[in-house]
Amino acid sequence: MGYPHPAHPRETPVISRYFGDAEARTLAGWQKRGGYEVLRQALATDPVDVQNVVKDSGLRGRGGAGFPTGVKWSFMKPDGKTHYLTINGDESEPGTFKDREIMRWTPHQLVEGAAIAAHAIYAETAYIYIRGEYTEPIHRVREAVKEAYAAGILGANAMGSGKRVDVHVHKGAGAYICGEETALMNSLEGRRGNPRIKPPFPAVAGLFAQPTTINNVETVSAAQHVLRHGADWYKSLSSPANPKSTGTKLFSVCGNVAKPGNYEVGMGFPMKEFLWDLCGGPPAGRRFKAIIPGGSSVPILTPEECEGAVMDYEGIQAAGSLLGSGGVICFDDSQDMVRQIARLARFYAHESCAQCSQCREGTAWTTRILERIRDGQGTMQDLDTLLEIADNMSGKTICVLSDSCATPVVSGLKKFRHEFEAKIPKNRSSVMIPGFSPAAA
Amino acid sequence: MSLHAMAPDGHDAHTAHVPVFTGARRAELDELLTRYPTKMAALLPALWMLQEDRGWVSPEGMAEVAAVLDLTPAYVKGVVSFYTMYHQHPVGRHFVQVCTTTPCNVCGAEDVVHAFLRETKCGELGVTSPDGRFTVIEVECLGACGFATPVMINDALVECVSVDSVKDLVAGLD
Ligand SMILES: Cc1cc2nc3c(=O)[nH]c(=O)nc-3n(C[C@H](O)[C@H](O)[C@H](O)COP(=O)(O)O)c2cc1C
Ligand code: SF4
Ligand code: FES
C-alpha cells in the first residue's frame, strides 16, 4: 500500500488502516471490512452504555483541546429537547491535515462514527461541517452519505432500529476561525463565523440554541473502534506509562522533513524516534532547528527539547508545548525564524474574526512589527513591545485565536532571540517612518 | 435592478442578473431547506450555488439570495464579506490559489507564487491577466501542508507544486 509511504512497522494503523485503499471508500468495501456493524450494535445499546465505554477508554477529543469524549457525551441528557451533533471537519490549523485523509479515504468511517456519536448524545441530526477548500473530501463524504441513505443505514429507521439518524454535509466558505466550535455553529446557522461568549456552553445552548455536542472528525472515527474492540483494547494501544493519554493518534508531519505525511502511532511514542525513524529526519544534509509539535498555535520547541519527549498530551506538555491537533511542523537550519514567525503572525492577523480589539489590533500590530524586524527596520524596543502586545492578547479575548498568535511569537522570541537581535541595526533606537523628517515636523 | 448600475465611464459594470433559483436549482434549495430548522442556515449553501452558476457573488445575486431566504441584502453582504471563498468580483477563468502559510513557506511556497505570477502574466497578486485567463492569489493554509506547495486551481487541488512544475501546469490550462 503506497500511502504515501508504505506503513512503518512501528505505526499502529487503526483509523488510518485503509488509507490508500480505494475499495474502502465505497459502502460495499466498507461493509466488507466490517463497517456499520458497530453502528448496528450501538443503535441497540442504551446511549449511557455507549458513553460509558468511551469514558472507560480514556479517548480524548482530537480537535486540539483534548477534552475527554465520553465525559463530553455524558453532558447530553435525555431531556426531550432536540439535540444536535456537529462534526468539526474544518481543519484549518496550519500543519494539520489528518481529517482530510480520513474523509478522503474512509468517508464511511466518518459517517459511521457520526451516526454512533449522534445516538450516544440522543441526537437525530448530525451536521458534518467541512471546510470549503476540501473539495475532494466533501465529495467523498457526500457520496458516502448518499450511499448510506440509499441502503437504509441513515434515515427515519436507521438500520431497522426504529431510530432516526440524519447526517448532512455542510460546506464552509474559507475562514480558519470557523473551526472554533461556537464560530462553527454560527457559520452553520448562516451567520458570520464569530465565536460566541461562553457560557452558555454548547451542551446547554449550541446549534440553533439547542443542546449540542461538537466533535472532531478523528474523535468520532476513533470512538467507533473503541466500541468495536472495547475500552481495554483501546488502552492497550498506547504506552502504559501514562493512563491519561490512551489509544492512537494521527499526526500530520510537514515542513522541512524527509517524509512528510500522516502517521498513526500509539500515544506515548518517543518523539525522537518518530521524527527520525518514521519521518526520516531533516532533509539530506540539514539539521532540525525547531519543531512545532501540535499545529501552529502551540509553543515552538528546540530539537533538544524534543529529545526525550514522548508524544501524548502530558508528554508534550512536559517538554514545554502542547499536543494540540497533532500537526508537527519542522524547520531546518536553513530557515530564517524571524521570517517564518512573521508569516505565522500574518496568518492569525488574516484569520482574526475581529470582534475583540486585543485580537484584531494585536495580531495586526504584531505582524507589522515582525515584518519590520524581518526587513531590517526594527529596534530593540520592538522586542519588548512584541512581548507586551502578546501579554495583552493572551487570555483576554472571546476565543483563543488571539493567544494562538501570541504563543509562537513569545516562544520564538525566547528561543531564537539571537536571530531577532541579529536583524536589528545597531544604535537604532526609534522607528524610521519613510518620508518623515523630525526636523521638518 | 442593478445596485450600482453604471461604472464611472458609463460602461455597464454588470451584465443583467439571471435568476439562479429557478427550476432544478430552486428544487435543490427547497430540498436543502428541509435539512435545517431555519431558512437562514441555507445561506452558505445558497451562496455556493450562486457562485457555481454565475462564477461570482454579484450584488444582484446577493439580492436574489436575500429574497429567497427572507434576509436583507445588507445582511447577506455582511456574511459574504466574512468568508474568503466567495468572489465579490469576477475572476479569471482559472483561479489559482497558492498556499504560503509558514509550513508551506518553509518549503519554498513564495517562490512558487512568483513563478505563477510570471508564467500566467498576471504580474501582480489578485489582478486578472490581460487575456482573462488567470487570477493568482496567496491563500492561508489549504490543509495539505505535507504536500507543499499545494495549489488550488478552481476546484482542483494540485499537490507538491514546485517552481519547475509551474510552467507545464500553466501551459496545460486553456
Ligand atoms: C481558533 C480555533 C480553531 C479551531 N479549529 C479547529 C478545527 O479546525 N478542527 C477541530 O476539530 N477543532 C478545532 N478547534 C477546536 C474546537 O473548538 C473544538 O474544541 C473541537 O472541535 C471539539 O472536538 P473534540 O472534543 O472531538 O476535539 C479550534 C479551536 C479554536 C479556538
Ligand atoms: S480572539 Fe480573535 S478570533 Fe477569537 S473571537 Fe476575539 S477577535 Fe475573534
Ligand atoms: S500551510 Fe500550506 S497547506 Fe497548510
XYZ file of C-alpha atoms and ligand atoms in Angstrom:
658
model
C 0.000 0.000 0.000
C 1.687 3.135 -1.108
C 0.023 5.740 1.022
C 2.073 7.965 0.537
C 4.853 5.841 2.011
C 4.455 2.185 2.958
C 3.309 1.860 6.590
C 6.192 1.743 9.049
C 6.238 -1.353 11.289
C 6.140 0.872 14.360
C 2.923 2.572 13.301
C -0.361 1.391 14.787
C -2.833 1.963 11.981
C -6.351 1.883 13.383
C -8.063 4.920 11.914
C -5.602 5.072 9.028
C -5.699 1.337 8.330
C -7.441 1.741 4.978
C -5.786 4.936 3.783
C -4.749 4.422 0.187
C -7.235 1.565 -0.267
C -9.763 2.829 -2.816
C -12.197 -0.016 -2.246
C -12.689 1.039 1.412
C -14.244 4.265 0.137
C -17.350 2.530 -1.115
C -20.203 1.261 1.012
C -19.659 -2.300 -0.189
C -15.938 -2.035 0.531
C -16.551 -0.574 3.966
C -19.062 -3.278 4.855
C -16.643 -5.944 3.623
C -14.251 -4.590 6.231
C -16.824 -4.935 8.981
C -18.231 -1.449 8.518
C -21.568 -0.414 10.063
C -21.734 -3.484 12.314
C -20.706 -1.331 15.292
C -23.391 1.181 14.405
C -25.965 -1.602 14.330
C -24.879 -2.701 17.807
C -24.697 0.853 19.098
C -28.233 1.628 17.952
C -29.422 -1.354 20.018
C -27.476 -0.156 23.074
C -28.574 2.440 25.606
C -26.778 5.751 24.950
C -25.488 5.837 28.536
C -23.776 2.487 27.990
C -22.179 3.796 24.811
C -20.992 6.878 26.700
C -19.530 4.694 29.436
C -17.447 2.530 27.121
C -15.971 5.669 25.563
C -15.407 7.154 29.025
C -13.604 3.983 30.140
C -11.400 4.016 27.063
C -9.945 7.398 28.004
C -10.476 8.729 24.466
C -9.896 12.489 24.361
C -11.003 14.953 21.716
C -8.619 15.143 18.764
C -9.574 18.651 17.659
C -6.995 20.339 19.852
C -8.185 20.721 23.417
C -8.106 17.043 24.378
C -11.308 17.042 26.423
C -12.461 13.504 27.420
C -15.006 12.456 24.794
C -17.150 10.167 26.941
C -17.496 12.891 29.554
C -18.498 15.393 26.867
C -21.137 12.986 25.591
C -22.477 12.445 29.111
C -23.401 16.152 29.354
C -26.246 15.376 26.978
C -29.263 14.126 28.900
C -32.496 12.659 27.561
C -34.431 15.846 28.312
C -36.908 15.781 25.461
C -35.189 18.660 23.670
C -33.887 18.496 20.118
C -30.176 17.663 20.284
C -27.621 18.211 17.581
C -24.295 16.633 16.803
C -21.828 18.752 14.901
C -18.750 17.164 13.426
C -15.847 19.525 13.037
C -14.192 18.942 9.669
C -12.989 22.497 9.336
C -9.350 21.544 9.854
C -7.560 24.777 9.098
C -4.804 24.748 11.686
C -1.533 25.171 9.779
C 0.400 21.913 9.893
C -2.669 19.727 10.345
C -4.066 17.608 7.505
C -5.249 14.399 9.111
C -9.034 14.832 8.980
C -8.708 15.431 5.273
C -7.211 11.960 4.829
C -9.896 10.327 6.981
C -12.544 11.958 4.799
C -10.783 11.264 1.508
C -10.012 7.607 2.098
C -12.573 6.396 4.606
C -15.655 8.587 4.346
C -17.840 5.775 5.676
C -15.631 5.599 8.756
C -16.653 9.182 9.450
C -20.329 8.691 8.608
C -20.483 5.615 10.831
C -18.688 7.442 13.648
C -21.038 10.394 13.284
C -24.107 8.168 13.463
C -22.789 6.393 16.556
C -21.979 9.677 18.279
C -25.407 11.076 17.383
C -27.046 8.075 19.019
C -24.822 8.424 22.096
C -25.956 12.006 22.695
C -29.665 11.471 21.949
C -29.478 13.390 18.683
C -31.308 12.563 15.481
C -29.393 15.016 13.334
C -25.672 15.349 12.722
C -24.101 18.046 10.576
C -20.625 17.437 9.238
C -19.079 20.859 8.647
C -16.203 20.604 6.172
C -14.006 23.497 5.108
C -14.851 24.751 1.628
C -11.349 24.208 0.291
C -11.691 20.448 0.844
C -13.439 19.755 -2.449
C -12.407 16.119 -2.693
C -13.153 15.238 0.968
C -16.551 16.965 0.646
C -17.311 14.982 -2.468
C -16.291 11.687 -0.840
C -18.290 12.266 2.331
C -21.349 13.386 0.358
C -21.154 10.225 -1.740
C -20.860 8.106 1.403
C -23.876 9.817 2.974
C -25.867 9.234 -0.193
C -24.923 5.556 -0.241
C -25.783 5.182 3.437
C -29.238 6.712 2.934
C -29.912 4.503 -0.087
C -29.012 1.425 1.970
C -31.256 2.428 4.874
C -28.284 2.923 7.184
C -29.310 6.537 7.681
C -32.793 7.991 7.684
C -36.060 7.509 9.547
C -35.426 3.905 10.511
C -31.637 3.640 10.630
C -30.572 0.020 10.068
C -34.033 -1.116 11.054
C -33.535 0.149 14.609
C -36.665 2.265 14.632
C -34.454 5.281 15.324
C -33.982 8.290 13.096
C -30.418 9.285 12.226
C -29.833 12.053 9.706
C -26.365 13.114 8.600
C -25.869 16.218 6.460
C -22.725 17.686 4.968
C -22.320 21.459 5.275
C -19.618 23.207 3.257
C -17.657 26.081 4.769
C -16.501 29.056 2.766
C -12.966 29.874 3.842
C -12.381 31.030 7.415
C -9.992 29.384 9.881
C -11.981 30.701 12.807
C -14.956 28.518 11.833
C -13.017 25.603 13.371
C -13.672 27.147 16.778
C -16.766 25.356 17.969
C -19.115 28.279 18.553
C -17.961 30.083 15.404
C -18.688 26.882 13.517
C -22.219 26.880 14.888
C -22.730 30.470 13.845
C -21.432 29.666 10.381
C -23.735 26.653 10.094
C -26.652 28.853 11.057
C -25.875 31.194 8.162
C -24.045 33.873 10.131
C -20.563 35.342 10.154
C -18.213 32.916 11.887
C -17.786 34.883 15.097
C -17.080 32.827 18.218
C -19.705 33.193 20.926
C -19.115 34.153 24.520
C -19.382 31.131 26.797
C -21.445 30.344 28.814
C -23.842 29.173 27.632
C -21.824 26.132 26.612
C -22.925 24.186 23.531
C -24.206 21.306 25.674
C -26.764 23.752 27.096
C -27.470 26.000 24.116
C -25.467 25.361 20.968
C -26.572 24.962 17.389
C -29.978 26.570 16.791
C -29.958 27.265 20.554
C -30.382 23.557 21.295
C -28.122 21.240 23.315
C -25.241 20.362 21.011
C -22.119 18.239 21.056
C -19.255 19.125 18.795
C -16.600 16.565 17.940
C -13.625 16.465 15.677
C -13.581 14.093 12.665
C -10.774 11.983 14.148
C -12.526 11.746 17.530
C -15.703 10.109 16.245
C -13.670 7.934 13.890
C -11.694 6.640 16.883
C -14.821 6.178 19.002
C -16.220 3.513 16.703
C -13.083 1.404 17.084
C -13.391 1.759 20.849
C -16.928 0.385 20.658
C -15.943 -2.406 18.336
C -12.971 -3.709 20.310
C -13.598 -2.396 23.818
C -12.055 0.126 26.173
C -9.253 -2.173 27.339
C -8.146 -2.901 23.809
C -8.017 0.839 23.088
C -5.935 1.488 26.175
C -3.554 -1.314 25.205
C -2.551 0.597 22.059
C -0.770 3.342 23.981
C 2.113 3.431 26.399
C 1.099 2.098 29.829
C 3.290 4.820 31.351
C 0.537 7.421 31.023
C -3.054 6.282 31.503
C -4.302 9.820 30.821
C -3.482 9.643 27.103
C -4.816 6.475 25.553
C -5.159 4.858 22.155
C -3.642 6.042 18.924
C -3.233 9.490 17.405
C -2.863 10.555 13.824
C -0.002 13.001 13.486
C 0.469 15.147 10.395
C 4.080 15.992 9.633
C 5.193 18.775 7.323
C 7.800 21.421 6.635
C 11.487 20.570 6.381
C 11.333 16.825 6.852
C 12.345 13.921 4.634
C 8.991 12.123 4.599
C 6.067 14.428 5.291
C 2.681 12.798 5.686
C 0.287 11.306 8.224
C 1.463 8.752 10.779
C -0.668 6.949 13.314
C 1.119 5.827 16.463
C 0.193 4.818 19.984
C 0.092 7.680 22.458
C 3.391 7.946 24.311
C 5.512 7.252 21.225
C 9.024 8.715 21.632
C 9.268 11.920 19.619
C 12.853 11.406 18.584
C 12.129 8.019 17.043
C 9.007 9.455 15.472
C 10.929 12.243 13.770
C 13.859 10.134 12.675
C 12.666 6.556 12.152
C 9.190 7.267 10.809
C 9.570 10.668 9.190
C 13.158 10.212 8.040
C 14.629 13.162 9.919
C 15.508 16.518 8.345
C 16.149 16.843 4.601
C 19.507 15.442 3.491
C 22.463 17.441 4.733
C 20.431 19.584 7.128
C 19.696 19.670 10.852
C 16.443 20.414 12.613
C 16.325 23.869 14.118
C 12.807 23.985 15.527
C 9.723 21.812 15.832
C 6.138 22.934 16.447
C 4.530 19.734 17.690
C 0.790 20.434 17.720
C -0.284 22.728 14.927
C 0.863 26.315 14.556
C -0.754 27.684 17.714
C 1.398 25.850 20.270
C 4.852 26.811 21.619
C 7.876 26.171 19.406
C 10.348 23.561 20.666
C 14.052 23.247 20.016
C 15.366 19.831 18.892
C 16.973 19.472 22.326
C 13.586 19.888 23.987
C 12.169 17.164 21.732
C 14.997 14.722 22.612
C 13.409 12.821 25.469
C 9.799 13.857 24.834
C 7.002 11.373 24.331
C 4.027 12.114 22.115
C 0.965 12.321 24.281
C -0.906 15.191 25.925
C 1.168 15.200 29.112
C 4.453 14.249 27.449
C 4.490 17.161 25.037
C 3.345 19.488 27.792
C 6.274 18.343 29.920
C 8.570 19.221 27.021
C 7.154 22.766 27.027
C 4.481 22.680 24.359
C 1.093 21.104 23.593
C -0.175 18.146 21.585
C -2.931 20.301 20.076
C -4.283 18.915 16.831
C -1.196 16.792 16.169
C 0.291 18.820 13.335
C 4.079 18.555 13.536
C 5.828 21.394 11.701
C 9.574 21.016 11.136
C 12.090 23.788 10.467
C 15.637 23.015 9.410
C 18.766 25.093 9.887
C 18.313 26.911 6.576
C 15.246 28.727 7.920
C 15.091 32.333 8.993
C 12.911 32.039 12.089
C 12.012 35.734 12.108
C 10.639 35.470 8.600
C 8.679 32.328 9.351
C 7.262 33.573 12.636
C 6.263 36.809 10.933
C 4.462 34.767 8.295
C 2.648 32.852 11.002
C 1.563 36.078 12.683
C 0.224 37.227 9.319
C -1.885 34.070 9.203
C -3.518 34.925 12.526
C -3.977 38.579 11.577
C -5.731 37.435 8.409
C -7.912 34.934 10.251
C -8.937 37.038 13.248
C -12.712 37.402 13.229
C -12.088 40.941 14.527
C -14.682 41.139 17.283
C -12.143 41.546 20.135
C -9.876 44.589 19.904
C -6.937 42.848 21.579
C -7.021 40.233 18.830
C -7.925 42.437 15.876
C -5.341 45.086 16.723
C -2.845 42.767 18.395
C -2.485 40.320 15.522
C -2.135 43.165 13.008
C 0.312 45.115 15.127
C 2.393 42.018 15.884
C 2.580 41.236 12.173
C 3.677 44.756 11.250
C 6.404 44.817 13.887
C 7.669 41.359 12.963
C 7.772 42.252 9.279
C 9.635 45.440 10.129
C 12.236 43.447 12.065
C 12.402 40.906 9.225
C 13.148 43.733 6.813
C 15.961 45.101 8.955
C 13.942 48.099 10.132
C 13.335 47.026 13.733
C 14.596 48.326 17.039
C 15.489 46.603 20.290
C 12.465 48.319 21.781
C 10.299 46.374 19.308
C 11.179 43.125 21.036
C 9.760 44.386 24.311
C 6.739 45.812 22.533
C 6.050 42.403 20.965
C 6.051 40.773 24.385
C 3.847 43.488 25.789
C 1.312 43.101 22.996
C 1.428 39.320 23.376
C 0.685 39.677 27.063
C -2.317 41.810 26.251
C -3.542 39.255 23.699
C -3.432 36.182 25.917
C -6.381 35.072 27.996
C -8.301 38.277 27.436
C -10.459 37.535 24.434
C -13.614 35.639 23.475
C -11.705 32.735 21.947
C -8.080 31.614 21.968
C -7.160 32.649 18.423
C -5.556 35.689 19.955
C -3.438 33.521 22.281
C -2.597 31.318 19.305
C -0.876 34.235 17.632
C 0.940 35.301 20.769
C 2.230 31.808 21.568
C 4.623 31.220 18.661
C 5.791 34.836 18.898
C 6.666 34.616 22.583
C 8.240 31.159 22.346
C 10.066 32.158 19.153
C 11.448 35.266 20.805
C 12.506 33.304 23.842
C 14.236 30.536 21.940
C 15.577 32.369 18.884
C 16.129 35.837 20.310
C 19.592 35.977 18.774
C 18.039 35.756 15.310
C 15.755 38.671 16.029
C 18.573 40.742 17.507
C 20.848 39.971 14.585
C 18.373 41.706 12.274
C 18.188 44.887 14.289
C 20.597 47.581 13.119
C 22.992 48.759 15.810
C 22.153 52.013 17.583
C 18.727 52.063 16.102
C 16.515 53.405 18.829
C 13.397 54.598 17.075
C 11.358 53.657 14.072
C 12.076 55.497 10.850
C 8.935 56.490 9.045
C 9.720 56.752 5.348
C 9.349 60.320 4.115
C 9.038 61.724 7.617
C 11.732 64.058 8.850
C 11.617 65.006 12.548
C 13.429 68.240 11.730
C 10.741 69.335 9.320
C 7.899 68.443 11.656
C -32.466 46.404 -10.638
C -28.728 46.795 -10.551
C -27.377 48.082 -7.242
C -24.612 50.007 -8.938
C -25.687 50.133 -12.496
C -23.006 52.109 -14.268
C -19.300 52.316 -13.812
C -17.915 55.896 -13.896
C -17.064 55.633 -17.592
C -20.692 54.894 -18.435
C -19.905 51.267 -19.187
C -22.366 48.774 -17.706
C -20.341 47.125 -14.950
C -22.567 44.095 -14.597
C -24.373 42.009 -17.105
C -28.011 41.694 -16.095
C -28.504 39.128 -13.354
C -30.209 35.973 -14.496
C -32.006 34.419 -11.518
C -30.331 31.288 -10.183
C -33.084 29.828 -8.045
C -35.493 28.609 -10.688
C -36.155 25.089 -11.963
C -33.705 22.466 -10.734
C -31.761 24.896 -8.540
C -34.948 26.015 -6.826
C -35.829 22.366 -6.180
C -32.335 21.777 -4.836
C -32.681 24.722 -2.486
C -36.119 23.578 -1.348
C -34.728 20.137 -0.541
C -31.866 21.778 1.334
C -34.263 23.812 3.448
C -35.763 20.596 4.821
C -32.434 19.783 6.454
C -32.334 22.809 8.736
C -34.762 24.264 11.259
C -34.186 27.813 9.943
C -34.108 29.315 6.467
C -31.021 31.308 7.327
C -28.951 28.138 7.714
C -29.194 27.641 3.960
C -27.312 30.877 3.343
C -23.819 29.462 2.801
C -25.092 26.624 0.567
C -27.232 29.087 -1.422
C -24.252 31.358 -1.963
C -22.261 28.367 -3.158
C -24.952 27.589 -5.721
C -24.921 31.188 -6.857
C -21.170 31.202 -7.258
C -21.117 27.834 -9.045
C -23.669 29.036 -11.588
C -22.531 32.623 -12.081
C -18.818 32.470 -11.344
C -19.021 35.085 -8.626
C -21.321 36.556 -5.998
C -22.603 39.772 -7.525
C -24.669 42.367 -5.648
C -27.674 41.319 -7.732
C -27.036 37.691 -6.851
C -26.856 38.579 -3.176
C -30.165 40.403 -3.502
C -31.718 37.297 -5.018
C -30.362 35.075 -2.229
C -31.637 37.562 0.340
C -35.091 37.481 -1.214
C -35.366 33.683 -1.344
C -34.182 33.263 2.247
C -36.118 36.210 3.750
C -32.946 38.088 4.656
C -31.844 41.607 3.800
C -29.204 42.238 1.118
C -27.102 44.074 3.724
C -27.123 41.024 5.973
C -26.139 38.759 3.106
C -23.309 41.062 2.113
C -22.076 41.088 5.706
C -21.853 37.316 5.656
C -20.341 37.104 2.171
C -17.555 39.514 3.068
C -16.619 37.433 6.116
C -15.661 34.401 4.052
C -12.723 34.383 1.680
C -14.015 31.858 -0.831
C -16.907 33.883 -2.200
C -15.745 36.043 -5.087
C -17.123 39.539 -4.732
C -15.648 40.417 -8.125
C -15.341 38.400 -11.313
C -12.095 36.432 -11.506
C -10.077 34.848 -14.286
C -11.133 31.584 -15.914
C -8.513 29.836 -13.809
C -8.476 30.999 -10.234
C -5.119 29.983 -8.791
C -4.655 29.925 -5.013
C -1.188 29.214 -3.698
C -0.716 28.420 -0.017
C 2.083 30.452 1.523
C 1.405 29.885 5.215
C 4.506 29.018 7.245
C 4.557 25.196 6.840
C 4.433 25.586 3.051
C 6.573 28.663 3.082
C 9.492 26.817 4.682
C 9.319 24.551 1.634
C 9.554 27.463 -0.803
C 5.930 28.463 -1.439
C 6.746 32.123 -2.035
C 8.919 31.147 -4.983
C 6.025 29.145 -6.392
C 3.816 32.255 -6.192
C 6.359 34.282 -8.126
C 6.615 31.556 -10.735
C 2.827 31.642 -11.199
C 2.754 35.416 -11.481
C 5.432 35.194 -14.172
C 4.014 32.286 -16.156
C 0.418 33.496 -16.132
C 1.498 37.051 -16.985
C -0.637 38.302 -14.115
C 2.305 40.191 -12.713
C 0.507 41.042 -9.514
C -1.483 39.154 -6.927
C -5.240 39.417 -7.340
C -5.019 41.021 -10.762
C -6.539 39.093 -13.652
C -4.221 38.516 -16.598
C -4.911 40.684 -19.684
C -6.304 37.666 -21.567
C -8.786 36.991 -18.749
C -7.418 33.513 -18.188
C -5.812 33.778 -14.776
C -6.114 35.326 -11.357
C -3.441 34.326 -8.840
C -3.750 34.854 -5.103
C -1.934 33.736 -1.980
C -4.073 31.805 0.475
C -3.705 30.726 4.050
C -3.259 27.023 4.859
C -5.105 24.765 2.421
C -4.927 21.816 4.793
C -2.466 19.948 2.625
C 0.719 21.063 4.359
C 2.519 17.750 3.862
C 2.284 18.151 0.112
C 3.986 21.508 -0.233
C 3.320 23.504 -2.215
C -0.398 22.827 -2.657
C -2.159 24.977 -5.244
C -5.882 25.135 -5.839
C -6.820 25.760 -9.426
C -10.558 26.377 -9.434
C -11.918 23.302 -7.625
C -8.918 21.069 -8.076
C -6.058 20.781 -5.648
C -2.646 20.187 -7.155
C -0.107 18.916 -4.643
C 3.675 19.229 -4.499
C 3.925 22.087 -6.994
C 7.494 23.317 -7.424
C 8.906 26.305 -9.271
C 9.943 23.905 -12.027
C 6.490 22.415 -12.490
C 4.608 25.734 -12.719
C 5.375 26.284 -16.400
C 3.871 22.976 -17.533
C 0.947 23.384 -15.206
C 0.064 26.779 -16.645
C 0.632 25.554 -20.206
C -1.890 22.761 -19.579
C -4.702 25.216 -18.838
C -6.787 26.693 -21.646
C -9.291 29.176 16.724
C -9.688 27.748 16.866
C -9.682 26.907 15.758
C -10.056 25.580 15.871
N -10.033 24.805 14.762
C -10.451 23.506 14.851
C -10.512 22.686 13.696
O -10.175 23.114 12.598
N -10.943 21.411 13.833
C -11.335 20.900 15.040
O -11.759 19.754 15.110
N -11.290 21.657 16.141
C -10.862 22.944 16.083
N -10.853 23.718 17.209
C -11.319 23.102 18.477
C -12.832 23.139 18.551
O -13.215 24.394 19.072
C -13.392 22.048 19.462
O -12.699 22.056 20.672
C -13.295 20.661 18.885
O -13.823 20.595 17.594
C -14.019 19.685 19.780
O -13.944 18.385 19.297
P -13.164 17.247 20.101
O -13.630 17.276 21.529
O -13.549 15.998 19.408
O -11.721 17.576 19.978
C -10.450 25.054 17.124
C -10.444 25.888 18.238
C -10.061 27.209 18.115
C -10.064 28.057 19.336
S -9.999 36.267 19.879
Fe -9.921 36.971 17.770
S -10.851 35.350 16.571
Fe -11.402 34.969 18.729
S -13.372 35.986 18.965
Fe -11.840 37.503 19.517
S -11.413 38.603 17.598
Fe -12.487 36.747 17.049
S 0.415 25.583 5.318
Fe 0.140 25.267 3.221
S -1.398 23.791 3.148
Fe -1.134 24.100 5.264
